[in-house]
Amino acid sequence: MSLPPPSPVGELLRPPLLAEVDVAGGHLRLIGRLDSRTARILHSAVSGLLLTEQRRWMLDVTALTVTDHTGLRAIGAAYRRLLRHDRRMTLSGASPDLQQVLTRLRLGPHLLDDDHAEPVPA
């Protein structure tokens, strides 16, 4: 599924970040911008995930744009929060830029699926 190009009217109607949850499949898909204004949406989604029996979650970030440090912190906080509750989260569809930043922050080996994880430089 591809999203239509943004239009001024569409931008007013579409939330800046949308979280789609598939509890049975263990998937969370984020669509839009993750930044200081929308980080609370990811936090709320993780709160919902913690109410389920699902132990492993795949976070699809293919249609996600991380626009500031708060967005990056929100991803790290979601990972740590799930980990504290004996849950696991793996990112799928991370852009090369996001992969690079997560690797620099030493989160890459923990968050990126094995096909995209880059080795951490010594």
PDB file of C-alpha atoms in Angstrom:
ATOM      1  CA  MET A   1       0.000   0.000   0.000  1.00  0.00           C
ATOM      2  CA  SER A   2       1.369   3.391  -0.876  1.00  0.00           C
ATOM      3  CA  LEU A   3       0.273   6.637   0.634  1.00  0.00           C
ATOM      4  CA  PRO A   4      -0.933   9.406  -1.658  1.00  0.00           C
ATOM      5  CA  PRO A   5       1.201  12.526  -1.938  1.00  0.00           C
ATOM      6  CA  PRO A   6       0.435  15.027   0.809  1.00  0.00           C
ATOM      7  CA  SER A   7      -2.036  17.756   0.056  1.00  0.00           C
ATOM      8  CA  PRO A   8      -2.841  20.803   2.180  1.00  0.00           C
ATOM      9  CA  VAL A   9      -6.313  19.427   2.968  1.00  0.00           C
ATOM     10  CA  GLY A  10      -4.959  15.910   3.564  1.00  0.00           C
ATOM     11  CA  GLU A  11      -2.377  17.209   6.011  1.00  0.00           C
ATOM     12  CA  LEU A  12      -5.124  18.837   8.055  1.00  0.00           C
ATOM     13  CA  LEU A  13      -7.180  15.648   8.188  1.00  0.00           C
ATOM     14  CA  ARG A  14      -4.436  13.053   8.655  1.00  0.00           C
ATOM     15  CA  PRO A  15      -2.787  12.809  12.079  1.00  0.00           C
ATOM     16  CA  PRO A  16       0.981  13.416  12.027  1.00  0.00           C
ATOM     17  CA  LEU A  17       1.570   9.861  13.356  1.00  0.00           C
ATOM     18  CA  LEU A  18      -0.637   6.818  13.038  1.00  0.00           C
ATOM     19  CA  ALA A  19      -0.060   3.563  14.941  1.00  0.00           C
ATOM     20  CA  GLU A  20      -1.625   0.382  13.549  1.00  0.00           C
ATOM     21  CA  VAL A  21      -1.572  -2.636  15.867  1.00  0.00           C
ATOM     22  CA  ASP A  22      -2.014  -6.293  14.893  1.00  0.00           C
ATOM     23  CA  VAL A  23      -2.092  -8.064  18.261  1.00  0.00           C
ATOM     24  CA  ALA A  24      -2.428 -11.593  16.861  1.00  0.00           C
ATOM     25  CA  GLY A  25       0.494 -11.093  14.473  1.00  0.00           C
ATOM     26  CA  GLY A  26       2.644  -9.135  16.919  1.00  0.00           C
ATOM     27  CA  HIS A  27       3.022  -6.164  14.568  1.00  0.00           C
ATOM     28  CA  LEU A  28       2.981  -2.448  15.252  1.00  0.00           C
ATOM     29  CA  ARG A  29       3.174  -0.176  12.213  1.00  0.00           C
ATOM     30  CA  LEU A  30       3.992   3.514  12.531  1.00  0.00           C
ATOM     31  CA  ILE A  31       3.057   5.851   9.700  1.00  0.00           C
ATOM     32  CA  GLY A  32       4.033   9.519   9.645  1.00  0.00           C
ATOM     33  CA  ARG A  33       6.372  11.698  11.681  1.00  0.00           C
ATOM     34  CA  LEU A  34       7.854  10.696  15.031  1.00  0.00           C
ATOM     35  CA  ASP A  35       9.011  13.817  16.830  1.00  0.00           C
ATOM     36  CA  SER A  36       8.502  15.750  20.065  1.00  0.00           C
ATOM     37  CA  ARG A  37       4.821  16.346  19.242  1.00  0.00           C
ATOM     38  CA  THR A  38       3.991  12.722  18.433  1.00  0.00           C
ATOM     39  CA  ALA A  39       6.245  10.651  20.710  1.00  0.00           C
ATOM     40  CA  ARG A  40       3.330  10.234  23.124  1.00  0.00           C
ATOM     41  CA  ILE A  41       1.489   8.211  20.444  1.00  0.00           C
ATOM     42  CA  LEU A  42       4.284   5.619  20.432  1.00  0.00           C
ATOM     43  CA  HIS A  43       4.283   5.622  24.239  1.00  0.00           C
ATOM     44  CA  SER A  44       0.499   5.019  24.267  1.00  0.00           C
ATOM     45  CA  ALA A  45       0.818   2.236  21.697  1.00  0.00           C
ATOM     46  CA  VAL A  46       3.450   0.502  23.837  1.00  0.00           C
ATOM     47  CA  SER A  47       1.130   0.818  26.852  1.00  0.00           C
ATOM     48  CA  GLY A  48      -1.460  -1.096  24.851  1.00  0.00           C
ATOM     49  CA  LEU A  49       1.080  -3.732  23.801  1.00  0.00           C
ATOM     50  CA  LEU A  50       1.928  -4.387  27.432  1.00  0.00           C
ATOM     51  CA  LEU A  51      -1.698  -5.361  28.079  1.00  0.00           C
ATOM     52  CA  THR A  52      -1.469  -8.267  25.629  1.00  0.00           C
ATOM     53  CA  GLU A  53       0.059 -11.720  25.987  1.00  0.00           C
ATOM     54  CA  GLN A  54       2.265 -11.180  22.927  1.00  0.00           C
ATOM     55  CA  ARG A  55       5.978 -11.370  23.858  1.00  0.00           C
ATOM     56  CA  ARG A  56       7.593 -10.431  20.525  1.00  0.00           C
ATOM     57  CA  TRP A  57       6.732  -7.330  18.547  1.00  0.00           C
ATOM     58  CA  MET A  58       7.798  -6.290  15.067  1.00  0.00           C
ATOM     59  CA  LEU A  59       7.754  -2.514  14.707  1.00  0.00           C
ATOM     60  CA  ASP A  60       7.348  -1.631  11.028  1.00  0.00           C
ATOM     61  CA  VAL A  61       8.932   1.786  10.456  1.00  0.00           C
ATOM     62  CA  THR A  62       8.879   1.689   6.643  1.00  0.00           C
ATOM     63  CA  ALA A  63       6.499   4.675   6.479  1.00  0.00           C
ATOM     64  CA  LEU A  64       8.000   6.467   9.489  1.00  0.00           C
ATOM     65  CA  THR A  65      10.068   9.633   9.459  1.00  0.00           C
ATOM     66  CA  VAL A  66      12.032  10.372  12.623  1.00  0.00           C
ATOM     67  CA  THR A  67      12.528  14.114  12.628  1.00  0.00           C
ATOM     68  CA  ASP A  68      14.288  14.924  15.904  1.00  0.00           C
ATOM     69  CA  HIS A  69      16.141  13.533  18.908  1.00  0.00           C
ATOM     70  CA  THR A  70      12.894  13.105  20.828  1.00  0.00           C
ATOM     71  CA  GLY A  71      11.724  10.653  18.169  1.00  0.00           C
ATOM     72  CA  LEU A  72      14.926   8.638  18.534  1.00  0.00           C
ATOM     73  CA  ARG A  73      14.601   8.702  22.318  1.00  0.00           C
ATOM     74  CA  ALA A  74      11.005   7.500  21.998  1.00  0.00           C
ATOM     75  CA  ILE A  75      12.139   4.434  20.027  1.00  0.00           C
ATOM     76  CA  GLY A  76      14.830   3.669  22.610  1.00  0.00           C
ATOM     77  CA  ALA A  77      12.383   4.206  25.477  1.00  0.00           C
ATOM     78  CA  ALA A  78       9.824   1.886  23.838  1.00  0.00           C
ATOM     79  CA  TYR A  79      12.484  -0.811  23.465  1.00  0.00           C
ATOM     80  CA  ARG A  80      13.620  -0.496  27.089  1.00  0.00           C
ATOM     81  CA  ARG A  81      10.068  -0.385  28.411  1.00  0.00           C
ATOM     82  CA  LEU A  82       9.113  -3.572  26.572  1.00  0.00           C
ATOM     83  CA  LEU A  83      12.343  -5.228  27.722  1.00  0.00           C
ATOM     84  CA  ARG A  84      11.553  -4.429  31.371  1.00  0.00           C
ATOM     85  CA  HIS A  85       8.269  -6.295  30.904  1.00  0.00           C
ATOM     86  CA  ASP A  86       9.937  -9.345  29.331  1.00  0.00           C
ATOM     87  CA  ARG A  87       8.930  -8.341  25.802  1.00  0.00           C
ATOM     88  CA  ARG A  88      11.076  -7.937  22.696  1.00  0.00           C
ATOM     89  CA  MET A  89      10.840  -5.440  19.858  1.00  0.00           C
ATOM     90  CA  THR A  90      12.544  -5.533  16.472  1.00  0.00           C
ATOM     91  CA  LEU A  91      12.401  -2.788  13.846  1.00  0.00           C
ATOM     92  CA  SER A  92      11.578  -3.617  10.261  1.00  0.00           C
ATOM     93  CA  GLY A  93      11.934  -1.322   7.265  1.00  0.00           C
ATOM     94  CA  ALA A  94      14.316   1.154   8.882  1.00  0.00           C
ATOM     95  CA  SER A  95      15.842   3.641   6.449  1.00  0.00           C
ATOM     96  CA  PRO A  96      19.626   3.571   6.034  1.00  0.00           C
ATOM     97  CA  ASP A  97      19.850   6.855   7.990  1.00  0.00           C
ATOM     98  CA  LEU A  98      17.821   5.442  10.889  1.00  0.00           C
ATOM     99  CA  GLN A  99      19.883   2.243  10.828  1.00  0.00           C
ATOM    100  CA  GLN A 100      23.068   4.277  11.008  1.00  0.00           C
ATOM    101  CA  VAL A 101      21.861   6.416  13.910  1.00  0.00           C
ATOM    102  CA  LEU A 102      20.607   3.396  15.872  1.00  0.00           C
ATOM    103  CA  THR A 103      23.933   1.644  15.292  1.00  0.00           C
ATOM    104  CA  ARG A 104      25.834   4.728  16.507  1.00  0.00           C
ATOM    105  CA  LEU A 105      23.651   4.758  19.618  1.00  0.00           C
ATOM    106  CA  ARG A 106      24.455   1.042  20.071  1.00  0.00           C
ATOM    107  CA  LEU A 107      20.794   0.135  19.663  1.00  0.00           C
ATOM    108  CA  GLY A 108      21.199  -1.347  16.184  1.00  0.00           C
ATOM    109  CA  PRO A 109      22.121  -4.887  17.275  1.00  0.00           C
ATOM    110  CA  HIS A 110      19.155  -4.904  19.660  1.00  0.00           C
ATOM    111  CA  LEU A 111      16.498  -3.294  17.478  1.00  0.00           C
ATOM    112  CA  LEU A 112      17.297  -3.965  13.832  1.00  0.00           C
ATOM    113  CA  ASP A 113      16.280  -7.270  12.295  1.00  0.00           C
ATOM    114  CA  ASP A 114      19.222  -9.520  11.442  1.00  0.00           C
ATOM    115  CA  ASP A 115      19.024  -8.712   7.730  1.00  0.00           C
ATOM    116  CA  HIS A 116      19.710  -5.011   8.362  1.00  0.00           C
ATOM    117  CA  ALA A 117      21.831  -4.917  11.497  1.00  0.00           C
ATOM    118  CA  GLU A 118      25.198  -3.329  10.887  1.00  0.00           C
ATOM    119  CA  PRO A 119      28.211  -4.398  12.942  1.00  0.00           C
ATOM    120  CA  VAL A 120      29.191  -1.962  15.642  1.00  0.00           C
ATOM    121  CA  PRO A 121      32.661  -0.515  14.901  1.00  0.00           C
ATOM    122  CA  ALA A 122      35.355  -1.445  17.432  1.00  0.00           C
TER     123      ALA A 122
END
